[in-house]
Amino acid sequence: MLSADEDFELTPPPSTQPPRAADLKRKRISDPVDSSDSEIEIIDAPPKLPVIKLEKTEQQSVRQTSMKTASIKPKSGVALKLPVKKRVKLEKDITPASELLTSIRAPPPLVGEHILPRSQYRHEHLPKGVNFGGKWKKIFIPTVILYLGGLAECWPSSEDVLAAALQTIFDIVYDGILEHKVTTEGAVFAVTLQRLCTWRNSMASAAIAALAHLMVAQSDIKTDEDRQSFAKEYRKKYAFVYDDIEDENNFSGAFKSEIIVQTVAQHIFMTFGAINVPSLKTKLTEAKGAIILATVAVERALHLFIDGDIEISHIDLLAKGLAKVKIPAKTNKETGARESTTALAFSDDNWGTKAKNYMKALTERHTTAISYTTERARAIAKARRQKSSLAADDNEDNEDASAEDERVFL
């Protein structure tokens, strides 16, 4: 859990930023997706007219010209059949044709959708029915996190691919309950991105908490200077990645270290309730993306201590392996202006390349760590969940340069 005081933790990824006014397109659902591709087919299909009883005994007749139906098939796949009215020829005084055709009505016009900047979408903008049975929070979002945690990219670069995956998950979770088209401009996509930002930030928080716990457990680490020195040594030669350190030159068990396992447990904790989606190749036992996200989160936590950006006094250790971090505002000594915390953000810009290099090492030389670390993290997450359940019960009772990066060669 992160506090509002920690601006850099809550900085959304670039894809969640409001688009420029010039780039923002306003569309109406009634407009065809691509009018140039729309097909208009004329089909002879005269409607069945109601039987009219005439009071006069004199034979009267109605001659109706043929009526054709225009079938408009927009690219969206929804066919709208609109009757094309032709003039009805009348003989003598009979009922007007407009009254005869009262049973033939065009469908009501579709209501246009107002597209908001992504950062302005909230839960209430989601389609009606997504909260049925708690499916959005308990199944849909955990399944999306499970899917992202198994990818080779911690920050997916293709929005179209992500939107297609969200559509697949949505169709399975809400099968027979709700139909919805997921687009990159809609509420489902935008709110999901916000939840994924929360997921990554919680991993960053878990890494800081795990590191803080490790420091507190060391009897010879007492001052901020001691913790800074410890962070420097732990970061040297990427020692924090390894489970077994014999000496400064002999490391083994890459991506199996306890601090990485503890951080991955936060990811597993957030996937409880997820369902398996075979078409997306989701696997509960393989969270390689989450392992790499945890690795860069730990490295970032070490740098925050090394550079003096945080101290142990800034951290409130919370339950479930998380920490609440308060970063003191820094000002430029020359200008007096407050310095930006962008460089401290847990973002694709700051950590995306490093994550790709770690992934290369993991998938090419340390594949056994994927299932090993995932299963150990799952055991920890289950224990945390059980404690959370017991606590709840008690409350109720009482109320490319990547090839040259060192991370590749781990």
PDB file of N, CA, C and O in Angstrom, residues 146 149-150 254-257 260-269 271-272 282-292 294 362 366-382:
ATOM      1  N   LEU A 146      -2.701 -12.011 -13.482  1.00  0.00           N
ATOM      2  CA  LEU A 146      -2.090 -13.318 -13.743  1.00  0.00           C
ATOM      3  C   LEU A 146      -1.509 -13.361 -15.150  1.00  0.00           C
ATOM      4  O   LEU A 146      -0.393 -13.838 -15.367  1.00  0.00           O
ATOM      5  N   GLY A 149       1.563 -11.054 -15.386  1.00  0.00           N
ATOM      6  CA  GLY A 149       2.675 -11.602 -14.628  1.00  0.00           C
ATOM      7  C   GLY A 149       3.374 -12.754 -15.315  1.00  0.00           C
ATOM      8  O   GLY A 149       4.481 -13.136 -14.919  1.00  0.00           O
ATOM      9  N   GLY A 150       2.760 -13.309 -16.343  1.00  0.00           N
ATOM     10  CA  GLY A 150       3.382 -14.405 -17.078  1.00  0.00           C
ATOM     11  C   GLY A 150       4.033 -13.989 -18.373  1.00  0.00           C
ATOM     12  O   GLY A 150       4.627 -14.815 -19.073  1.00  0.00           O
ATOM     13  N   ALA A 254      20.400 -17.934  -9.015  1.00  0.00           N
ATOM     14  CA  ALA A 254      19.921 -16.643  -9.531  1.00  0.00           C
ATOM     15  C   ALA A 254      18.402 -16.599  -9.579  1.00  0.00           C
ATOM     16  O   ALA A 254      17.741 -17.583  -9.930  1.00  0.00           O
ATOM     17  N   PHE A 255      17.836 -15.469  -9.191  1.00  0.00           N
ATOM     18  CA  PHE A 255      16.397 -15.200  -9.172  1.00  0.00           C
ATOM     19  C   PHE A 255      15.649 -16.091  -8.174  1.00  0.00           C
ATOM     20  O   PHE A 255      14.439 -16.281  -8.292  1.00  0.00           O
ATOM     21  N   LYS A 256      16.392 -16.613  -7.200  1.00  0.00           N
ATOM     22  CA  LYS A 256      15.775 -17.431  -6.159  1.00  0.00           C
ATOM     23  C   LYS A 256      15.973 -16.838  -4.769  1.00  0.00           C
ATOM     24  O   LYS A 256      15.644 -17.477  -3.770  1.00  0.00           O
ATOM     25  N   SER A 257      16.513 -15.643  -4.670  1.00  0.00           N
ATOM     26  CA  SER A 257      16.807 -15.053  -3.362  1.00  0.00           C
ATOM     27  C   SER A 257      15.523 -14.820  -2.574  1.00  0.00           C
ATOM     28  O   SER A 257      14.437 -14.629  -3.136  1.00  0.00           O
ATOM     29  N   ILE A 260      13.586 -11.580  -3.345  1.00  0.00           N
ATOM     30  CA  ILE A 260      12.803 -11.628  -4.580  1.00  0.00           C
ATOM     31  C   ILE A 260      11.554 -12.468  -4.372  1.00  0.00           C
ATOM     32  O   ILE A 260      10.458 -12.113  -4.825  1.00  0.00           O
ATOM     33  N   VAL A 261      11.698 -13.592  -3.684  1.00  0.00           N
ATOM     34  CA  VAL A 261      10.549 -14.454  -3.401  1.00  0.00           C
ATOM     35  C   VAL A 261       9.485 -13.687  -2.607  1.00  0.00           C
ATOM     36  O   VAL A 261       8.284 -13.773  -2.900  1.00  0.00           O
ATOM     37  N   GLN A 262       9.926 -12.938  -1.584  1.00  0.00           N
ATOM     38  CA  GLN A 262       8.985 -12.172  -0.773  1.00  0.00           C
ATOM     39  C   GLN A 262       8.239 -11.134  -1.617  1.00  0.00           C
ATOM     40  O   GLN A 262       7.050 -10.879  -1.393  1.00  0.00           O
ATOM     41  N   THR A 263       8.935 -10.558  -2.589  1.00  0.00           N
ATOM     42  CA  THR A 263       8.304  -9.548  -3.445  1.00  0.00           C
ATOM     43  C   THR A 263       7.336 -10.191  -4.435  1.00  0.00           C
ATOM     44  O   THR A 263       6.254  -9.654  -4.693  1.00  0.00           O
ATOM     45  N   VAL A 264       7.715 -11.338  -4.994  1.00  0.00           N
ATOM     46  CA  VAL A 264       6.821 -12.047  -5.910  1.00  0.00           C
ATOM     47  C   VAL A 264       5.552 -12.492  -5.195  1.00  0.00           C
ATOM     48  O   VAL A 264       4.471 -12.574  -5.792  1.00  0.00           O
ATOM     49  N   ALA A 265       5.660 -12.758  -3.897  1.00  0.00           N
ATOM     50  CA  ALA A 265       4.480 -13.171  -3.128  1.00  0.00           C
ATOM     51  C   ALA A 265       3.375 -12.120  -3.188  1.00  0.00           C
ATOM     52  O   ALA A 265       2.186 -12.463  -3.140  1.00  0.00           O
ATOM     53  N   GLN A 266       3.759 -10.847  -3.306  1.00  0.00           N
ATOM     54  CA  GLN A 266       2.750  -9.800  -3.437  1.00  0.00           C
ATOM     55  C   GLN A 266       1.975  -9.962  -4.738  1.00  0.00           C
ATOM     56  O   GLN A 266       0.757  -9.771  -4.784  1.00  0.00           O
ATOM     57  N   HIS A 267       2.665 -10.316  -5.809  1.00  0.00           N
ATOM     58  CA  HIS A 267       1.994 -10.577  -7.084  1.00  0.00           C
ATOM     59  C   HIS A 267       1.021 -11.746  -6.950  1.00  0.00           C
ATOM     60  O   HIS A 267      -0.136 -11.657  -7.378  1.00  0.00           O
ATOM     61  N   ILE A 268       1.487 -12.845  -6.347  1.00  0.00           N
ATOM     62  CA  ILE A 268       0.631 -14.023  -6.183  1.00  0.00           C
ATOM     63  C   ILE A 268      -0.601 -13.671  -5.355  1.00  0.00           C
ATOM     64  O   ILE A 268      -1.724 -14.099  -5.654  1.00  0.00           O
ATOM     65  N   PHE A 269      -0.400 -12.879  -4.315  1.00  0.00           N
ATOM     66  CA  PHE A 269      -1.500 -12.471  -3.441  1.00  0.00           C
ATOM     67  C   PHE A 269      -2.592 -11.755  -4.240  1.00  0.00           C
ATOM     68  O   PHE A 269      -3.785 -11.931  -3.976  1.00  0.00           O
ATOM     69  N   THR A 271      -3.360 -12.264  -7.332  1.00  0.00           N
ATOM     70  CA  THR A 271      -3.959 -13.107  -8.369  1.00  0.00           C
ATOM     71  C   THR A 271      -4.944 -14.122  -7.805  1.00  0.00           C
ATOM     72  O   THR A 271      -5.536 -14.878  -8.576  1.00  0.00           O
ATOM     73  N   PHE A 272      -5.130 -14.154  -6.493  1.00  0.00           N
ATOM     74  CA  PHE A 272      -6.100 -15.086  -5.922  1.00  0.00           C
ATOM     75  C   PHE A 272      -7.488 -14.778  -6.481  1.00  0.00           C
ATOM     76  O   PHE A 272      -7.948 -13.633  -6.444  1.00  0.00           O
ATOM     77  N   THR A 282      -2.128 -18.725 -19.840  1.00  0.00           N
ATOM     78  CA  THR A 282      -1.897 -18.352 -18.444  1.00  0.00           C
ATOM     79  C   THR A 282      -1.574 -19.598 -17.633  1.00  0.00           C
ATOM     80  O   THR A 282      -2.208 -20.639 -17.793  1.00  0.00           O
ATOM     81  N   LYS A 283      -0.574 -19.480 -16.763  1.00  0.00           N
ATOM     82  CA  LYS A 283      -0.172 -20.603 -15.914  1.00  0.00           C
ATOM     83  C   LYS A 283       0.071 -20.101 -14.503  1.00  0.00           C
ATOM     84  O   LYS A 283       0.840 -19.159 -14.294  1.00  0.00           O
ATOM     85  N   LEU A 284      -0.584 -20.741 -13.559  1.00  0.00           N
ATOM     86  CA  LEU A 284      -0.450 -20.327 -12.169  1.00  0.00           C
ATOM     87  C   LEU A 284       0.942 -20.612 -11.621  1.00  0.00           C
ATOM     88  O   LEU A 284       1.359 -20.022 -10.624  1.00  0.00           O
ATOM     89  N   THR A 285       1.672 -21.510 -12.275  1.00  0.00           N
ATOM     90  CA  THR A 285       2.983 -21.923 -11.753  1.00  0.00           C
ATOM     91  C   THR A 285       4.146 -21.226 -12.437  1.00  0.00           C
ATOM     92  O   THR A 285       5.297 -21.494 -12.107  1.00  0.00           O
ATOM     93  N   GLU A 286       3.874 -20.340 -13.386  1.00  0.00           N
ATOM     94  CA  GLU A 286       4.960 -19.677 -14.101  1.00  0.00           C
ATOM     95  C   GLU A 286       4.696 -18.179 -14.179  1.00  0.00           C
ATOM     96  O   GLU A 286       3.909 -17.718 -14.998  1.00  0.00           O
ATOM     97  N   ALA A 287       5.368 -17.437 -13.313  1.00  0.00           N
ATOM     98  CA  ALA A 287       5.186 -15.988 -13.258  1.00  0.00           C
ATOM     99  C   ALA A 287       6.507 -15.291 -13.578  1.00  0.00           C
ATOM    100  O   ALA A 287       7.037 -14.533 -12.766  1.00  0.00           O
ATOM    101  N   LYS A 288       7.035 -15.563 -14.766  1.00  0.00           N
ATOM    102  CA  LYS A 288       8.343 -14.997 -15.105  1.00  0.00           C
ATOM    103  C   LYS A 288       8.314 -13.469 -15.160  1.00  0.00           C
ATOM    104  O   LYS A 288       9.281 -12.804 -14.760  1.00  0.00           O
ATOM    105  N   GLY A 289       7.214 -12.910 -15.655  1.00  0.00           N
ATOM    106  CA  GLY A 289       7.117 -11.451 -15.681  1.00  0.00           C
ATOM    107  C   GLY A 289       7.119 -10.856 -14.290  1.00  0.00           C
ATOM    108  O   GLY A 289       7.758  -9.834 -14.038  1.00  0.00           O
ATOM    109  N   ALA A 290       6.412 -11.507 -13.367  1.00  0.00           N
ATOM    110  CA  ALA A 290       6.369 -11.024 -11.982  1.00  0.00           C
ATOM    111  C   ALA A 290       7.730 -11.165 -11.308  1.00  0.00           C
ATOM    112  O   ALA A 290       8.123 -10.321 -10.494  1.00  0.00           O
ATOM    113  N   ILE A 291       8.465 -12.228 -11.633  1.00  0.00           N
ATOM    114  CA  ILE A 291       9.798 -12.419 -11.053  1.00  0.00           C
ATOM    115  C   ILE A 291      10.727 -11.289 -11.477  1.00  0.00           C
ATOM    116  O   ILE A 291      11.486 -10.743 -10.656  1.00  0.00           O
ATOM    117  N   ILE A 292      10.656 -10.911 -12.743  1.00  0.00           N
ATOM    118  CA  ILE A 292      11.511  -9.821 -13.223  1.00  0.00           C
ATOM    119  C   ILE A 292      11.050  -8.481 -12.663  1.00  0.00           C
ATOM    120  O   ILE A 292      11.868  -7.624 -12.310  1.00  0.00           O
ATOM    121  N   ALA A 294       9.717  -8.062  -9.804  1.00  0.00           N
ATOM    122  CA  ALA A 294      10.205  -8.065  -8.419  1.00  0.00           C
ATOM    123  C   ALA A 294      11.696  -7.767  -8.370  1.00  0.00           C
ATOM    124  O   ALA A 294      12.168  -7.060  -7.471  1.00  0.00           O
ATOM    125  N   LEU A 362      17.079 -14.644 -17.322  1.00  0.00           N
ATOM    126  CA  LEU A 362      16.187 -15.623 -16.715  1.00  0.00           C
ATOM    127  C   LEU A 362      15.751 -16.704 -17.708  1.00  0.00           C
ATOM    128  O   LEU A 362      15.803 -17.898 -17.407  1.00  0.00           O
ATOM    129  N   HIS A 366      18.430 -19.432 -16.630  1.00  0.00           N
ATOM    130  CA  HIS A 366      17.947 -19.743 -15.280  1.00  0.00           C
ATOM    131  C   HIS A 366      16.456 -20.099 -15.295  1.00  0.00           C
ATOM    132  O   HIS A 366      15.697 -19.663 -14.430  1.00  0.00           O
ATOM    133  N   THR A 367      16.047 -20.910 -16.250  1.00  0.00           N
ATOM    134  CA  THR A 367      14.623 -21.242 -16.386  1.00  0.00           C
ATOM    135  C   THR A 367      14.073 -22.012 -15.180  1.00  0.00           C
ATOM    136  O   THR A 367      12.879 -21.927 -14.888  1.00  0.00           O
ATOM    137  N   THR A 368      14.919 -22.754 -14.493  1.00  0.00           N
ATOM    138  CA  THR A 368      14.434 -23.512 -13.330  1.00  0.00           C
ATOM    139  C   THR A 368      13.957 -22.596 -12.209  1.00  0.00           C
ATOM    140  O   THR A 368      13.175 -23.011 -11.342  1.00  0.00           O
ATOM    141  N   ALA A 369      14.439 -21.356 -12.221  1.00  0.00           N
ATOM    142  CA  ALA A 369      14.048 -20.409 -11.177  1.00  0.00           C
ATOM    143  C   ALA A 369      12.590 -19.970 -11.325  1.00  0.00           C
ATOM    144  O   ALA A 369      11.979 -19.523 -10.352  1.00  0.00           O
ATOM    145  N   ILE A 370      12.029 -20.109 -12.529  1.00  0.00           N
ATOM    146  CA  ILE A 370      10.668 -19.622 -12.763  1.00  0.00           C
ATOM    147  C   ILE A 370       9.664 -20.373 -11.896  1.00  0.00           C
ATOM    148  O   ILE A 370       8.916 -19.771 -11.114  1.00  0.00           O
ATOM    149  N   SER A 371       9.638 -21.704 -12.016  1.00  0.00           N
ATOM    150  CA  SER A 371       8.691 -22.488 -11.220  1.00  0.00           C
ATOM    151  C   SER A 371       9.091 -22.518  -9.749  1.00  0.00           C
ATOM    152  O   SER A 371       8.228 -22.474  -8.859  1.00  0.00           O
ATOM    153  N   TYR A 372      10.400 -22.553  -9.465  1.00  0.00           N
ATOM    154  CA  TYR A 372      10.887 -22.613  -8.082  1.00  0.00           C
ATOM    155  C   TYR A 372      10.451 -21.365  -7.306  1.00  0.00           C
ATOM    156  O   TYR A 372       9.861 -21.458  -6.219  1.00  0.00           O
ATOM    157  N   THR A 373      10.743 -20.209  -7.841  1.00  0.00           N
ATOM    158  CA  THR A 373      10.420 -18.955  -7.153  1.00  0.00           C
ATOM    159  C   THR A 373       8.916 -18.734  -7.083  1.00  0.00           C
ATOM    160  O   THR A 373       8.392 -18.259  -6.060  1.00  0.00           O
ATOM    161  N   THR A 374       8.208 -19.100  -8.144  1.00  0.00           N
ATOM    162  CA  THR A 374       6.756 -18.928  -8.163  1.00  0.00           C
ATOM    163  C   THR A 374       6.090 -19.756  -7.071  1.00  0.00           C
ATOM    164  O   THR A 374       5.206 -19.266  -6.345  1.00  0.00           O
ATOM    165  N   GLU A 375       6.515 -21.014  -6.917  1.00  0.00           N
ATOM    166  CA  GLU A 375       5.901 -21.883  -5.924  1.00  0.00           C
ATOM    167  C   GLU A 375       6.232 -21.452  -4.503  1.00  0.00           C
ATOM    168  O   GLU A 375       5.379 -21.498  -3.611  1.00  0.00           O
ATOM    169  N   ARG A 376       7.472 -21.029  -4.265  1.00  0.00           N
ATOM    170  CA  ARG A 376       7.823 -20.534  -2.919  1.00  0.00           C
ATOM    171  C   ARG A 376       7.028 -19.278  -2.586  1.00  0.00           C
ATOM    172  O   ARG A 376       6.551 -19.103  -1.454  1.00  0.00           O
ATOM    173  N   ALA A 377       6.878 -18.411  -3.567  1.00  0.00           N
ATOM    174  CA  ALA A 377       6.107 -17.180  -3.352  1.00  0.00           C
ATOM    175  C   ALA A 377       4.634 -17.499  -3.100  1.00  0.00           C
ATOM    176  O   ALA A 377       3.980 -16.843  -2.283  1.00  0.00           O
ATOM    177  N   ARG A 378       4.119 -18.525  -3.772  1.00  0.00           N
ATOM    178  CA  ARG A 378       2.724 -18.904  -3.581  1.00  0.00           C
ATOM    179  C   ARG A 378       2.471 -19.376  -2.151  1.00  0.00           C
ATOM    180  O   ARG A 378       1.429 -19.059  -1.551  1.00  0.00           O
ATOM    181  N   ALA A 379       3.407 -20.123  -1.592  1.00  0.00           N
ATOM    182  CA  ALA A 379       3.255 -20.597  -0.221  1.00  0.00           C
ATOM    183  C   ALA A 379       3.208 -19.429   0.760  1.00  0.00           C
ATOM    184  O   ALA A 379       2.402 -19.416   1.702  1.00  0.00           O
ATOM    185  N   ILE A 380       4.061 -18.414   0.527  1.00  0.00           N
ATOM    186  CA  ILE A 380       4.069 -17.231   1.391  1.00  0.00           C
ATOM    187  C   ILE A 380       2.771 -16.450   1.235  1.00  0.00           C
ATOM    188  O   ILE A 380       2.175 -15.983   2.224  1.00  0.00           O
ATOM    189  N   ALA A 381       2.308 -16.312  -0.003  1.00  0.00           N
ATOM    190  CA  ALA A 381       1.073 -15.554  -0.259  1.00  0.00           C
ATOM    191  C   ALA A 381      -0.129 -16.228   0.389  1.00  0.00           C
ATOM    192  O   ALA A 381      -1.016 -15.560   0.943  1.00  0.00           O
ATOM    193  N   LYS A 382      -0.164 -17.558   0.346  1.00  0.00           N
ATOM    194  CA  LYS A 382      -1.268 -18.289   0.982  1.00  0.00           C
ATOM    195  C   LYS A 382      -1.267 -18.067   2.489  1.00  0.00           C
ATOM    196  O   LYS A 382      -2.325 -17.919   3.108  1.00  0.00           O
TER     197      LYS A 382
END
